[in-house]
Amino acid sequence: MATAASDFSDKVRTDALQLVTMSAIPGAVAALARLNIFQALGRAGDDAVLTVRELAALALPGKAINITYLARLLRLMAAKKVLREVVAVGDDGDVTERRYALEPIGRFLVDEAFLPLLLTFQSSGFLQTWEHIHESVLDDSIAPFTRAHGVNAWEYFQQNPELGVTFNKAMAGHSEVYMRAVLDVYRGFEHVNVLVDVGGGFGSSLRLITAKYPHVKGINFDLPQVIGACPPLPAVEHVSGDMFKSVPSGDAIFMKHILHDWDDESCITILKNCHQALPEYGKVIAVNHVLPEIIHFEGGDHMAVQGDIHMLAFNPSGACERTERDFRKLGLAAGFKQVQTICTVDNLLAVTEFHKTV
Ligand SMILES: C[S@@+](CC[C@H](N)C(=O)[O-])C[C@H]1O[C@@H](n2cnc3c(N)ncnc32)[C@H](O)[C@@H]1O
């Protein structure tokens, strides 16, 4: 006989209910971001602890709003430790006032590092994709995003340039945060003179690398529609093209979050094009989420597995996060002689070098 729901422990019931209502969390964060609430709290300064009405006046001046709705969204943020709630209680025990301040996660969002990423994932175009995952399990010839829209994400960005810009800002913000951490531990740019960033987006990684190593000349390589929107950067030349045809030459090639967008065959094509563009002593420096062989439930392990499903949902068929062994196999198949993980950041991102010679 099937177990009745009441036979499960309260912990199991609560965890299951959390799981099925979880989309309320990014949905509420996105709503508050679209209403400028985090940004307004950030502008109010580090010590700001504001009432709902004060926040509304700062973020949405002159707008008639449903203050109760706003208050409910803010309470969820306090429950999730994005905001801190400070309450005043009257003599009768009633809460007379609720005030809100930024917690570290909220502050991180205010920095705008991750807001564009959240707004990309919470856009209707991306949300519709989730309805199609099961169809791709049954028939992987069409990726979930393409099932939802008839085109892949890169083509969708061309049709919806506003979302394309938000996505490119998201990746720039991601690089801004993680490349600083990579540069703290990775020393492999020290002897590089010309560094090509394949799929470099707006060039944020090269901006940080060339700032730390001024002798490095950067070549930022991406699709024409991305390069066309790039801001000029000192020490960086923007070049447009298609990495599946060829990539510019340099003594090292950098790729952050590129290989996880593609299936093995496409990755080998990209790596072969890099191999051809490098001198004998050259190397590819790839920064990727690295999947654990076995999940140990340490912070990064969880995140890599979660990110892997984002790759499945939003990228062409076969796109995935990979283990260190997977990267080694790809590199050897593309003609590299040595593939080595040099260091990791946050137990999540690995810096892997692919060398042409041993
Ligand atoms: C996930 S983003 C990573 C951006 C950047 N490397 C970062 O980590 O911030 C993938 C990048 O690959 C670029 N891309 C996709 N297809 C490409 C192609 N065929 N040739 C060159 N770049 C391409 C996209 O435009 C995008 O900037």
XYZ file of C-alpha atoms and ligand atoms in Angstrom:
385
model
C 0.000 0.000 0.000
C 1.251 3.544 -0.782
C 2.470 5.582 2.212
C 0.022 8.319 3.266
C 1.449 11.869 3.190
C 0.787 12.106 6.945
C 3.137 9.142 7.546
C 6.168 11.215 6.507
C 8.040 13.270 9.102
C 7.276 16.994 9.396
C 10.810 17.678 8.101
C 10.183 15.672 4.930
C 6.803 17.371 4.380
C 8.294 20.839 4.891
C 11.324 20.134 2.654
C 9.004 18.860 -0.095
C 6.753 21.911 0.174
C 9.824 24.183 0.054
C 10.928 22.391 -3.103
C 7.638 22.843 -4.955
C 7.253 26.529 -4.013
C 10.926 27.456 -4.516
C 10.343 29.450 -7.714
C 8.745 32.151 -5.499
C 12.280 33.096 -4.405
C 13.953 34.122 -7.696
C 10.539 35.423 -8.850
C 10.364 37.764 -5.843
C 14.015 38.841 -6.170
C 13.419 39.680 -9.836
C 10.235 41.631 -8.987
C 12.085 43.696 -6.366
C 14.990 44.270 -8.761
C 12.583 45.418 -11.495
C 11.073 47.804 -8.911
C 14.577 49.128 -8.100
C 14.222 48.203 -4.431
C 17.699 46.666 -3.915
C 19.305 49.480 -5.862
C 17.477 52.110 -3.733
C 18.526 50.404 -0.487
C 22.099 50.301 -1.762
C 22.039 54.000 -2.640
C 20.671 54.811 0.834
C 24.032 53.747 2.321
C 25.497 50.982 4.453
C 23.610 51.896 7.628
C 20.188 52.335 5.995
C 17.346 50.454 7.734
C 14.192 51.669 6.011
C 10.443 51.175 6.433
C 8.455 49.822 3.503
C 7.048 53.300 2.805
C 10.498 54.933 2.952
C 11.821 52.322 0.552
C 8.864 52.792 -1.807
C 9.375 56.581 -1.796
C 13.062 56.147 -2.644
C 12.668 53.444 -5.289
C 9.379 54.461 -6.880
C 8.940 58.206 -6.246
C 5.471 59.538 -7.109
C 4.115 56.067 -8.012
C 0.835 54.738 -6.562
C 1.725 51.232 -5.374
C 0.230 48.331 -3.424
C 2.270 48.740 -0.237
C 1.035 45.421 1.198
C 2.312 43.501 -1.836
C 5.674 45.218 -1.541
C 5.794 44.442 2.202
C 5.078 40.748 1.532
C 7.882 40.507 -1.047
C 10.276 42.146 1.421
C 9.343 39.668 4.156
C 10.267 36.747 1.894
C 13.647 38.404 1.315
C 14.100 38.595 5.100
C 13.132 34.908 5.404
C 15.823 34.065 2.824
C 18.457 36.325 4.459
C 18.699 38.635 1.442
C 17.427 41.458 3.673
C 17.444 41.923 7.453
C 14.083 42.690 9.053
C 13.986 44.926 12.134
C 10.575 45.033 13.845
C 9.077 47.421 16.394
C 6.482 45.813 18.695
C 3.760 47.776 20.543
C 2.655 47.255 24.181
C -0.086 44.912 23.002
C 2.419 42.676 21.199
C 1.366 43.849 17.736
C 4.158 44.593 15.224
C 3.930 48.350 14.665
C 6.707 48.769 12.146
C 9.004 46.664 9.938
C 12.279 48.041 8.605
C 14.665 46.482 6.110
C 18.426 46.559 5.578
C 20.684 44.750 3.119
C 22.293 41.488 4.218
C 25.561 40.498 2.451
C 23.648 38.617 -0.310
C 21.473 41.696 -0.869
C 24.596 43.858 -1.001
C 26.089 41.525 -3.586
C 22.919 41.936 -5.680
C 23.060 45.705 -5.307
C 26.576 45.584 -6.727
C 24.731 44.594 -9.896
C 27.088 41.651 -10.341
C 24.285 39.123 -10.415
C 21.095 41.125 -11.078
C 21.399 40.886 -14.898
C 22.004 37.123 -14.555
C 18.883 36.772 -12.440
C 16.855 38.923 -14.848
C 18.047 36.761 -17.775
C 17.016 33.522 -16.038
C 13.720 35.091 -14.902
C 12.837 36.469 -18.362
C 9.769 34.872 -19.950
C 11.945 33.541 -22.796
C 14.122 31.556 -20.378
C 11.284 30.533 -18.022
C 9.282 28.973 -20.868
C 12.191 26.583 -21.492
C 11.565 24.591 -18.275
C 8.297 23.243 -19.695
C 10.243 21.417 -22.394
C 13.000 19.622 -20.447
C 11.097 16.319 -20.279
C 10.520 16.368 -24.054
C 14.270 16.608 -24.635
C 14.836 13.647 -22.295
C 12.550 11.660 -24.596
C 14.084 13.064 -27.811
C 17.392 14.929 -27.475
C 17.552 15.989 -31.134
C 16.012 19.355 -30.184
C 17.224 21.285 -27.104
C 14.594 22.588 -24.630
C 15.272 26.263 -25.491
C 14.848 25.541 -29.218
C 11.643 23.590 -28.522
C 10.266 26.646 -26.715
C 11.317 29.254 -29.290
C 12.274 27.565 -32.559
C 15.792 29.079 -32.304
C 18.735 28.663 -29.919
C 19.580 31.227 -27.232
C 22.180 33.113 -29.348
C 19.655 33.499 -32.205
C 16.961 34.444 -29.690
C 19.216 37.230 -28.368
C 19.497 38.573 -31.923
C 15.685 38.647 -32.191
C 15.381 40.129 -28.661
C 18.391 42.478 -28.441
C 17.324 43.931 -25.087
C 17.580 40.495 -23.477
C 20.850 39.942 -25.378
C 22.290 43.069 -23.749
C 21.047 41.959 -20.302
C 22.718 38.559 -20.836
C 26.008 40.132 -21.933
C 25.887 42.398 -18.867
C 25.203 39.291 -16.780
C 28.298 37.546 -18.110
C 30.352 40.733 -17.681
C 29.169 40.939 -14.040
C 29.980 37.261 -13.511
C 33.490 37.775 -14.911
C 33.926 40.881 -12.770
C 33.304 38.815 -9.635
C 34.958 35.524 -10.480
C 37.960 36.768 -12.479
C 39.100 38.811 -9.484
C 39.045 35.570 -7.471
C 40.828 33.657 -10.281
C 43.538 36.347 -10.531
C 44.171 36.028 -6.782
C 45.231 32.384 -7.156
C 46.230 31.754 -10.804
C 49.662 32.926 -11.995
C 49.573 31.546 -15.575
C 49.183 34.933 -17.329
C 52.593 36.141 -16.105
C 54.553 35.002 -19.191
C 51.851 35.608 -21.804
C 52.337 38.448 -24.318
C 49.267 38.163 -26.582
C 46.167 36.686 -24.960
C 43.065 35.916 -27.047
C 39.753 35.629 -25.145
C 37.556 33.360 -27.279
C 33.863 34.150 -26.610
C 35.033 37.017 -24.420
C 31.692 38.875 -24.444
C 32.176 42.539 -23.534
C 35.855 41.941 -22.636
C 35.514 42.127 -18.833
C 37.950 39.276 -18.194
C 40.610 40.837 -20.442
C 40.068 44.220 -18.799
C 40.929 42.723 -15.401
C 43.795 40.556 -16.718
C 45.465 43.422 -18.632
C 45.032 45.728 -15.620
C 46.923 43.231 -13.429
C 49.476 42.332 -16.162
C 50.031 45.535 -18.214
C 52.534 43.762 -20.544
C 49.683 41.567 -21.899
C 48.028 42.636 -25.169
C 44.433 41.373 -25.209
C 42.350 40.305 -28.205
C 38.668 40.004 -27.348
C 36.995 37.662 -29.852
C 33.232 37.143 -30.100
C 30.278 37.158 -32.515
C 29.772 40.356 -34.580
C 26.592 41.396 -32.707
C 28.457 41.208 -29.363
C 31.639 42.906 -30.601
C 29.507 45.680 -32.124
C 28.236 46.593 -28.630
C 31.617 46.348 -26.808
C 32.967 49.413 -25.006
C 36.510 50.405 -26.081
C 39.085 49.062 -23.621
C 42.737 50.114 -23.224
C 45.180 47.324 -24.221
C 42.343 45.273 -25.756
C 41.499 44.890 -29.442
C 37.956 43.702 -30.221
C 37.753 41.214 -33.109
C 34.586 39.586 -34.442
C 34.257 36.135 -35.983
C 33.049 32.592 -35.496
C 35.068 30.292 -33.231
C 33.749 27.281 -35.165
C 35.628 28.547 -38.242
C 38.847 29.974 -36.752
C 40.144 32.043 -33.843
C 42.824 34.795 -33.752
C 46.426 33.830 -32.952
C 48.125 34.601 -29.673
C 50.621 32.856 -27.418
C 47.759 31.870 -25.114
C 43.992 31.530 -25.570
C 41.591 32.161 -22.718
C 38.062 30.752 -22.583
C 35.720 31.312 -19.673
C 32.349 29.550 -19.629
C 32.537 28.578 -23.295
C 32.927 24.791 -23.358
C 29.846 24.195 -21.160
C 27.664 25.802 -23.869
C 28.384 23.002 -26.354
C 28.349 19.240 -26.919
C 31.619 17.252 -27.022
C 31.939 17.371 -30.801
C 31.563 21.177 -30.919
C 34.034 21.567 -28.012
C 36.604 19.501 -29.913
C 36.097 21.747 -32.992
C 36.635 24.896 -30.876
C 39.699 23.377 -29.166
C 41.141 22.240 -32.525
C 40.773 25.818 -33.851
C 42.571 27.067 -30.734
C 45.297 24.416 -31.215
C 45.839 25.662 -34.772
C 46.040 29.328 -33.679
C 48.690 28.666 -31.004
C 52.494 28.422 -31.330
C 54.137 25.134 -30.219
C 54.721 26.510 -26.693
C 51.166 27.895 -26.514
C 48.353 26.978 -24.139
C 44.602 27.308 -23.739
C 43.541 28.550 -20.313
C 39.937 27.488 -19.703
C 37.784 28.550 -16.751
C 34.758 26.342 -16.191
C 32.491 24.994 -13.475
C 33.846 21.577 -12.671
C 31.482 18.718 -11.865
C 32.475 16.406 -9.036
C 32.669 12.680 -9.876
C 30.716 12.072 -6.658
C 28.531 14.667 -4.875
C 29.819 15.431 -1.387
C 27.308 18.231 -0.668
C 30.036 20.826 -0.246
C 28.953 24.268 -1.535
C 30.458 24.071 -5.001
C 29.384 20.479 -5.638
C 25.748 21.449 -5.382
C 26.126 24.533 -7.535
C 27.917 22.724 -10.361
C 25.147 20.114 -10.547
C 22.483 22.851 -10.492
C 24.370 24.817 -13.173
C 24.577 21.654 -15.271
C 20.777 21.640 -15.595
C 20.853 25.298 -16.671
C 23.193 24.190 -19.475
C 20.772 21.416 -20.404
C 17.840 23.855 -20.396
C 19.266 26.890 -22.158
C 21.975 25.657 -24.535
C 22.099 23.496 -27.668
C 21.732 19.697 -27.228
C 24.671 18.113 -25.437
C 25.760 21.281 -23.578
C 26.841 20.316 -20.066
C 29.156 20.931 -17.150
C 32.077 18.502 -17.086
C 34.436 16.713 -14.713
C 38.227 17.121 -14.828
C 38.418 13.766 -16.651
C 35.936 15.004 -19.277
C 38.083 18.108 -19.968
C 41.184 15.935 -20.317
C 39.430 13.694 -22.873
C 38.270 16.724 -24.913
C 41.751 18.259 -24.904
C 43.496 15.049 -25.967
C 40.912 14.519 -28.744
C 41.688 18.038 -30.055
C 45.431 17.286 -30.235
C 46.676 18.812 -26.954
C 49.387 16.772 -25.258
C 48.809 17.797 -21.642
C 45.615 18.889 -19.842
C 45.950 19.922 -16.231
C 43.722 21.576 -13.606
C 45.890 24.276 -12.055
C 43.631 25.683 -9.329
C 39.999 26.103 -8.277
C 37.893 28.959 -6.897
C 34.948 28.552 -4.485
C 35.184 24.775 -4.899
C 33.314 25.396 -8.165
C 35.398 27.049 -10.884
C 38.480 25.287 -12.204
C 41.309 26.821 -14.218
C 42.464 24.164 -16.695
C 45.508 24.474 -18.971
C 45.677 22.648 -22.308
C 49.300 22.485 -23.600
C 50.414 21.664 -27.156
C 53.635 20.113 -25.923
C 54.450 18.201 -22.719
C 28.432 32.011 -21.700
S 29.043 33.387 -22.598
C 30.628 33.616 -21.832
C 31.139 35.023 -21.992
C 32.495 35.294 -21.301
N 33.515 34.380 -21.698
C 32.310 35.266 -19.807
O 32.591 34.266 -19.140
O 31.842 36.283 -19.262
C 29.448 32.665 -24.149
C 30.031 33.630 -25.158
O 30.333 32.908 -26.352
C 30.010 33.749 -27.459
N 29.805 32.919 -28.665
C 28.787 32.083 -28.945
N 28.961 31.532 -30.138
C 30.129 32.007 -30.638
C 30.857 31.797 -31.867
N 30.400 30.946 -32.775
N 32.023 32.457 -32.034
C 32.501 33.321 -31.091
N 31.854 33.552 -29.912
C 30.688 32.911 -29.691
C 28.735 34.425 -26.986
O 28.419 35.569 -27.752
C 29.070 34.746 -25.553
O 29.713 35.994 -25.401
